[in-house]
Amino acid sequence: MVAEARVKPNRIALIGAGIYARDAHAPALLRLRDRFQVAAVCARSLASADALAARFGSDVDRCTDIPALLARDDIDAVDIVLPVPVQAEVVAQALAANVVSSSGSGVTMKRLRTGAVHSGSAGRASRYATSAATSAAQPPGQL
């Protein structure tokens, strides 16, 4: 019998710590701990980031600076869980940093590639993770 190699979980940063991040994404990511490790939570306030990060353990970084978070080389992907009006700008920033995840709010790869969301590097998203992975962990009928 050949032993299976253990794959290291993808290191994820959550951008946004509101209701949907707390009630939908966090529970899904917790159920998928074998595949995803939340490494950081970025929010408008450190208090919000602290509250959500606490659900994942004490070793999760907390921040309010999105560009600094996107510049980190220890983050494999980001889960952008922001209100629709501000999400496109952050997705464009993540694409420029070659780190992106979109949470199905209309910011799609097609829109990004066609320029509907401006980004100079829309075709170069080398580390793209979709929230479909977290959605797959949701029981049917729940968001």
mmCIF file of C-alpha atoms in Angstrom, residues 33-129:
data_model
loop_
_atom_site.group_PDB
_atom_site.id
_atom_site.type_symbol
_atom_site.label_atom_id
_atom_site.label_comp_id
_atom_site.label_asym_id
_atom_site.label_seq_id
_atom_site.Cartn_x
_atom_site.Cartn_y
_atom_site.Cartn_z
ATOM 1 C CA ARG A 33 -9.807 23.000 7.175
ATOM 2 C CA ASP A 34 -8.053 20.100 5.478
ATOM 3 C CA ARG A 35 -7.995 22.130 2.232
ATOM 4 C CA PHE A 36 -7.933 25.763 3.386
ATOM 5 C CA GLN A 37 -6.103 27.517 6.196
ATOM 6 C CA VAL A 38 -7.280 31.036 6.989
ATOM 7 C CA ALA A 39 -4.032 32.932 7.395
ATOM 8 C CA ALA A 40 -5.400 36.475 7.632
ATOM 9 C CA VAL A 41 -8.586 38.499 7.957
ATOM 10 C CA CYS A 42 -8.691 42.036 6.577
ATOM 11 C CA ALA A 43 -11.543 44.388 7.484
ATOM 12 C CA ARG A 44 -12.331 48.093 7.806
ATOM 13 C CA SER A 45 -11.628 47.922 11.531
ATOM 14 C CA LEU A 46 -9.291 45.765 13.571
ATOM 15 C CA ALA A 47 -12.187 45.000 15.915
ATOM 16 C CA SER A 48 -14.124 43.401 13.036
ATOM 17 C CA ALA A 49 -11.050 41.542 11.812
ATOM 18 C CA ASP A 50 -10.350 40.327 15.367
ATOM 19 C CA ALA A 51 -13.896 39.044 15.844
ATOM 20 C CA LEU A 52 -13.859 36.962 12.664
ATOM 21 C CA ALA A 53 -10.224 35.843 12.955
ATOM 22 C CA ALA A 54 -10.880 34.487 16.453
ATOM 23 C CA ARG A 55 -13.074 31.786 14.900
ATOM 24 C CA PHE A 56 -10.026 30.369 13.102
ATOM 25 C CA GLY A 57 -7.493 30.438 15.939
ATOM 26 C CA SER A 58 -4.931 32.712 17.472
ATOM 27 C CA ASP A 59 -2.370 32.406 14.674
ATOM 28 C CA VAL A 60 -4.547 34.276 12.133
ATOM 29 C CA ASP A 61 -3.225 37.716 11.207
ATOM 30 C CA ARG A 62 -5.586 40.676 11.389
ATOM 31 C CA CYS A 63 -5.275 43.825 9.304
ATOM 32 C CA THR A 64 -7.026 46.792 7.713
ATOM 33 C CA ASP A 65 -4.575 47.397 4.844
ATOM 34 C CA ILE A 66 -5.677 45.555 1.681
ATOM 35 C CA PRO A 67 -2.632 46.502 -0.465
ATOM 36 C CA ALA A 68 -0.257 45.277 2.255
ATOM 37 C CA LEU A 69 -2.206 42.030 2.538
ATOM 38 C CA LEU A 70 -2.104 41.490 -1.232
ATOM 39 C CA ALA A 71 1.662 42.101 -1.251
ATOM 40 C CA ARG A 72 2.284 39.151 1.070
ATOM 41 C CA ASP A 73 3.884 36.116 -0.543
ATOM 42 C CA ASP A 74 2.552 33.641 2.011
ATOM 43 C CA ILE A 75 -1.082 33.987 0.887
ATOM 44 C CA ASP A 76 -2.228 31.564 -1.827
ATOM 45 C CA ALA A 77 -5.622 33.172 -2.462
ATOM 46 C CA VAL A 78 -8.058 35.686 -1.074
ATOM 47 C CA ASP A 79 -11.750 35.279 -0.439
ATOM 48 C CA ILE A 80 -13.252 38.691 -1.154
ATOM 49 C CA VAL A 81 -16.467 39.005 0.823
ATOM 50 C CA LEU A 82 -17.368 42.658 0.426
ATOM 51 C CA PRO A 83 -20.490 44.572 -0.566
ATOM 52 C CA VAL A 84 -21.039 44.582 -4.330
ATOM 53 C CA PRO A 85 -20.381 48.338 -4.796
ATOM 54 C CA VAL A 86 -16.780 48.037 -3.532
ATOM 55 C CA GLN A 87 -15.974 44.488 -4.540
ATOM 56 C CA ALA A 88 -14.871 45.145 -8.149
ATOM 57 C CA GLU A 89 -12.131 47.569 -7.085
ATOM 58 C CA VAL A 90 -10.700 45.078 -4.598
ATOM 59 C CA VAL A 91 -10.895 42.221 -7.122
ATOM 60 C CA ALA A 92 -8.947 44.401 -9.573
ATOM 61 C CA GLN A 93 -6.318 45.077 -6.878
ATOM 62 C CA ALA A 94 -6.090 41.348 -6.169
ATOM 63 C CA LEU A 95 -5.667 40.572 -9.862
ATOM 64 C CA ALA A 96 -2.898 43.136 -10.112
ATOM 65 C CA ALA A 97 -1.179 41.278 -7.261
ATOM 66 C CA ASN A 98 -1.916 37.925 -8.971
ATOM 67 C CA VAL A 99 -4.059 36.783 -6.042
ATOM 68 C CA VAL A 100 -7.829 36.661 -6.442
ATOM 69 C CA SER A 101 -11.074 35.080 -5.433
ATOM 70 C CA SER A 102 -14.498 36.304 -6.351
ATOM 71 C CA SER A 103 -17.622 35.495 -4.424
ATOM 72 C CA GLY A 104 -20.180 35.296 -7.181
ATOM 73 C CA SER A 105 -21.483 38.840 -6.915
ATOM 74 C CA GLY A 106 -21.213 39.573 -10.599
ATOM 75 C CA VAL A 107 -17.455 40.077 -10.585
ATOM 76 C CA THR A 108 -16.718 37.188 -12.903
ATOM 77 C CA MET A 109 -13.596 36.162 -14.761
ATOM 78 C CA LYS A 110 -15.454 36.971 -18.008
ATOM 79 C CA ARG A 111 -16.141 40.527 -16.828
ATOM 80 C CA LEU A 112 -12.546 40.834 -15.682
ATOM 81 C CA ARG A 113 -11.130 39.571 -19.002
ATOM 82 C CA THR A 114 -13.386 41.798 -21.071
ATOM 83 C CA GLY A 115 -12.488 44.905 -19.117
ATOM 84 C CA ALA A 116 -15.838 45.328 -17.393
ATOM 85 C CA VAL A 117 -13.707 45.484 -14.258
ATOM 86 C CA HIS A 118 -10.538 47.420 -14.950
ATOM 87 C CA SER A 119 -7.265 45.649 -14.270
ATOM 88 C CA GLY A 120 -4.034 45.723 -16.173
ATOM 89 C CA SER A 121 -3.354 42.089 -15.350
ATOM 90 C CA ALA A 122 -6.759 40.463 -15.729
ATOM 91 C CA GLY A 123 -5.302 37.698 -17.882
ATOM 92 C CA ARG A 124 -2.508 36.914 -15.440
ATOM 93 C CA ALA A 125 -4.421 35.728 -12.385
ATOM 94 C CA SER A 126 -1.895 33.085 -11.458
ATOM 95 C CA ARG A 127 -3.529 32.207 -8.158
ATOM 96 C CA TYR A 128 -7.300 32.164 -8.616
ATOM 97 C CA ALA A 129 -9.582 30.484 -6.134
#
